CSV table of C-alpha atoms in Angstrom, one decimal:
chain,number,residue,atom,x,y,z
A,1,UNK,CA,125.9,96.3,110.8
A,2,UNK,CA,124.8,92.5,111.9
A,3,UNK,CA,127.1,90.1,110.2
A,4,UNK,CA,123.6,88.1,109.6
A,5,UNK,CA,121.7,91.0,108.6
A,6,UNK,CA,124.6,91.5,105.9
A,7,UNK,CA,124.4,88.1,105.0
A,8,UNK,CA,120.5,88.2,104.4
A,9,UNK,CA,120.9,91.5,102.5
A,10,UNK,CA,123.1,89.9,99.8
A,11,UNK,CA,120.5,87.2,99.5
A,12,UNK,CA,117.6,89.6,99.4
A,13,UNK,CA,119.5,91.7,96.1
A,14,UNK,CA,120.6,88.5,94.4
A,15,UNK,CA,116.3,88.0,94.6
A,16,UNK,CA,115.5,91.6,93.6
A,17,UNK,CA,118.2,90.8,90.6
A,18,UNK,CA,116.0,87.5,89.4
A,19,UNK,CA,113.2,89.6,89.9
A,20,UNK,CA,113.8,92.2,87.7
A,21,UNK,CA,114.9,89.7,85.0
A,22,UNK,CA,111.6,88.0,85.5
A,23,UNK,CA,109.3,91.1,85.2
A,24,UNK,CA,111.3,92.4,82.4
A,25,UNK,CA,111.2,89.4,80.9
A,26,UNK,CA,107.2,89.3,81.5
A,27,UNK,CA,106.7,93.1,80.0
A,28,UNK,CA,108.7,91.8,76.6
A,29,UNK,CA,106.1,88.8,76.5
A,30,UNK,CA,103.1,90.8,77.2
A,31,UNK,CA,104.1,93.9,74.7
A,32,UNK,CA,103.9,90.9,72.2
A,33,UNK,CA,100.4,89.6,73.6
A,34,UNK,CA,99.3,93.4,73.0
A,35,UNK,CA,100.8,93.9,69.4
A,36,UNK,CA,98.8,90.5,68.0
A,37,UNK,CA,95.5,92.1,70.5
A,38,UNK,CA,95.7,95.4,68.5
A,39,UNK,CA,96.2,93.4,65.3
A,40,UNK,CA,93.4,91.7,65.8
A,41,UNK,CA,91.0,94.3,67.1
A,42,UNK,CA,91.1,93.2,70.9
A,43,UNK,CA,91.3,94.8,74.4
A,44,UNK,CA,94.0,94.4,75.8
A,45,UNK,CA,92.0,94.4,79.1
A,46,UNK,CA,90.6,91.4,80.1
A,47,UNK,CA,89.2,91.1,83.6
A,48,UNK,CA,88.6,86.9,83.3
A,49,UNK,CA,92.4,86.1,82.3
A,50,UNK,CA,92.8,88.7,85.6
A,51,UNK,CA,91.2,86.8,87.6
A,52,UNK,CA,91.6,83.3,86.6
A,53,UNK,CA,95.8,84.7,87.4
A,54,UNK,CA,95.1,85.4,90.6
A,55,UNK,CA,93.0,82.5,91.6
A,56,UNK,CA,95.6,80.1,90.4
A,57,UNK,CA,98.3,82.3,92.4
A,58,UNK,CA,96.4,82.5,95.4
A,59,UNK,CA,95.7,79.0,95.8
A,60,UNK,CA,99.1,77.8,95.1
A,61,UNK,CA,100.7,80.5,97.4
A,62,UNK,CA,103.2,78.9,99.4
A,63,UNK,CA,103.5,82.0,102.1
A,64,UNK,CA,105.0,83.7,104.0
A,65,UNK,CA,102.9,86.7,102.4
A,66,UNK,CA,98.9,86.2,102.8
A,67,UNK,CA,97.1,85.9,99.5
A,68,UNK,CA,95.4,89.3,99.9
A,69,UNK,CA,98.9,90.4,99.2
A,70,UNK,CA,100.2,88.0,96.6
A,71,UNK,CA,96.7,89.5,95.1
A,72,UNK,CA,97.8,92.9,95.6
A,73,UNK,CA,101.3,92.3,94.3
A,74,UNK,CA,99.9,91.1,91.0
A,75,UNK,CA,97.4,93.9,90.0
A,76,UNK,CA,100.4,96.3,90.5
A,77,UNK,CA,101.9,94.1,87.9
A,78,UNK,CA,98.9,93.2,85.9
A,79,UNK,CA,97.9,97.1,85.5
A,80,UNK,CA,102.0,97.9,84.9
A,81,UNK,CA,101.5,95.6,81.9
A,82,UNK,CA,98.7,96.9,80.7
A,83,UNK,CA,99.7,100.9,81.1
A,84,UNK,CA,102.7,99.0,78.6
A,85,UNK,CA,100.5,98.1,76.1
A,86,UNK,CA,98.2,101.0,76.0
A,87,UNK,CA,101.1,103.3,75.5
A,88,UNK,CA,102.8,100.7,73.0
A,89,UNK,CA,99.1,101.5,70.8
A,90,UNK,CA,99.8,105.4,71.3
A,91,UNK,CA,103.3,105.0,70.2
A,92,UNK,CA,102.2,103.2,67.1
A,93,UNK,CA,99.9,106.0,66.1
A,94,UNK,CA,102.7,108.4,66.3
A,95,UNK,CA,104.4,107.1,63.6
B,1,UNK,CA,91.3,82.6,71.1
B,2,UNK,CA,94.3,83.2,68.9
B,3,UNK,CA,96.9,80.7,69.2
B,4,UNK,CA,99.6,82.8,69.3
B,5,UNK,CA,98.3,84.5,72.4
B,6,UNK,CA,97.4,81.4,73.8
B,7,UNK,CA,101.2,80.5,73.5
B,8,UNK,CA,102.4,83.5,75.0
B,9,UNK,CA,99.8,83.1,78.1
B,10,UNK,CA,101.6,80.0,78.9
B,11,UNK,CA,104.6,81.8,78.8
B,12,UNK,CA,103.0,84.6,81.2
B,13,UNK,CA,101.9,81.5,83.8
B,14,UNK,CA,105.2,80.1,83.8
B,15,UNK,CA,107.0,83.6,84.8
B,16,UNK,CA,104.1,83.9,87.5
B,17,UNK,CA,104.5,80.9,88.8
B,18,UNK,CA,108.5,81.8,89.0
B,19,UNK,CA,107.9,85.5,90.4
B,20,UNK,CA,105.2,83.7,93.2
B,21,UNK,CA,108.2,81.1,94.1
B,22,UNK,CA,110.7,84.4,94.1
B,23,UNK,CA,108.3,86.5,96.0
B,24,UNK,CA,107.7,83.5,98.7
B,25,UNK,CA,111.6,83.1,99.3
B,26,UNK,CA,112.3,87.2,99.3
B,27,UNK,CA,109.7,87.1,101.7
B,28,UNK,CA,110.6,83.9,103.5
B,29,UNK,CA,114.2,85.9,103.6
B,30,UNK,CA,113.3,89.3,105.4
B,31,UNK,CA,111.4,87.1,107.9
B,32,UNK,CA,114.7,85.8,109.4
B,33,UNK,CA,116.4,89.9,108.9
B,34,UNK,CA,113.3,91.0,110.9
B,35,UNK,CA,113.6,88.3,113.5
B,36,UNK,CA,117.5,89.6,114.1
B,37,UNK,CA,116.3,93.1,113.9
B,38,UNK,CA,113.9,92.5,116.6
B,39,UNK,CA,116.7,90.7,118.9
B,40,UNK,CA,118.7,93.9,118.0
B,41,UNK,CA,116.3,96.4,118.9
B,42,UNK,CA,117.0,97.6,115.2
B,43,UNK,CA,113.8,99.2,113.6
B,44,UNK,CA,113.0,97.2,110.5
B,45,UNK,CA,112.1,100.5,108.2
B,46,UNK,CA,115.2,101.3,106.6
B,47,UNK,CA,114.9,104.2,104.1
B,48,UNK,CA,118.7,104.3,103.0
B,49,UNK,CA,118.6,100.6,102.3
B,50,UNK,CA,115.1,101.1,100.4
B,51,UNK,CA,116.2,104.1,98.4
B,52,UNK,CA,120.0,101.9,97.8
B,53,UNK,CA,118.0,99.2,96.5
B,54,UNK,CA,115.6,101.8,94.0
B,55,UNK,CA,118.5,103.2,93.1
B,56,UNK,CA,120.6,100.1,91.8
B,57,UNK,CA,117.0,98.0,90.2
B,58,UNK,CA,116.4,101.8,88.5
B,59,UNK,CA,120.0,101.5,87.2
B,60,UNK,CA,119.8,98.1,85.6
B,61,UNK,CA,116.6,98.1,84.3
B,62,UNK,CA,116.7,96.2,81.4
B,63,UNK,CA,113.5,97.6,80.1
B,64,UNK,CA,110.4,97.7,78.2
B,65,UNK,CA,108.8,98.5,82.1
B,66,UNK,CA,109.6,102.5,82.6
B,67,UNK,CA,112.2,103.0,85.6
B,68,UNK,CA,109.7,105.0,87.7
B,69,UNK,CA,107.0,101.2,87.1
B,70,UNK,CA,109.9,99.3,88.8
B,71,UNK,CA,110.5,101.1,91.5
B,72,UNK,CA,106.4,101.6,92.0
B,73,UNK,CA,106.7,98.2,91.9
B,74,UNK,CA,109.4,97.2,94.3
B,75,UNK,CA,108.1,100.1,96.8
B,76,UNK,CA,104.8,97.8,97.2
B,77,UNK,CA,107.3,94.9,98.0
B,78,UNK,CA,109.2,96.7,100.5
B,79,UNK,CA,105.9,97.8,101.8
B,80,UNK,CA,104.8,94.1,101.7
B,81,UNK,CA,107.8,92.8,103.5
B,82,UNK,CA,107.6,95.5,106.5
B,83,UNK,CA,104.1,94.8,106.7
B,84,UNK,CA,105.0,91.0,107.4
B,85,UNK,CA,108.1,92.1,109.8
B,86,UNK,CA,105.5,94.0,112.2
B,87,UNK,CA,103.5,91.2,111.8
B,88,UNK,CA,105.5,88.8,112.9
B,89,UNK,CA,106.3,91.3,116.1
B,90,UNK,CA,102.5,91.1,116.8
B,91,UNK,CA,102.4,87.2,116.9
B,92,UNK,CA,105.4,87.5,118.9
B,93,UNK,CA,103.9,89.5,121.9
B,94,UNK,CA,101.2,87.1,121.7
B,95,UNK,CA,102.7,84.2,123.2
């Protein structure tokens, strides 16, 4: 294996270790967001916040991904977080 | 809009803001391996690599985000970041 390739390889898992701690991080927050939605009687969906995300995202992308993907990257996350509350509400009913 | 969700919001826009700057640099990052790969004549799909890296982010996941939403997650990455290798091989021949 490329010396170089090695060397970008170690920089690329140090980033997918920051990243993990960031979307972990994220899922704790947003499984808080969803316990005060449920206590108050709201969705947890909400398609404005969504997109208001997204907006902000793509317009301050920096690159080298296009937006579209940036976009894309998000709604995988966005709908991950949401799948984490919904199942956090079934959860609750279990007990 | 209940400030305690407003609170945690701002708390989701920071992380985004972080993942967006991570995502740029990971991305900024496999530009340069795909450029070496090219040189090389190495492919740039690597399904050992991908299923190395799975394997370890499934291993030290942290949690609340189920193992098998992290690596659906990082698979649209990967998939992300070979999309902007070939891409950069396109713009290449064009010059």
């Amino acid at each position: 294996m490329d010396q170089r390739i090695q060397n970008l390889r170690k920089e690329v898992d140090r980033i997918n270790r920051q990243l993990l701690a960031l979307l972990s991080e994220r899922g704790r927050i947003v499984s808080e967001i969803g316990r005060v939605q449920t206590e108050l009687g709201i969705d947890h969906y909400d398609p404005k916040r969504e997109e208001e995300m997204l907006a902000y995202l793509s317009a301050e992308n920096p690159g080298p991904f296009p937006s579209d993907t940036i976009r894309r990257l998000f709604k995988e996350i966005f709908k991950a977080s949401l799948d984490l509350e919904e199942r956090q509400d079934k959860q609750k009913f279990l007990y």
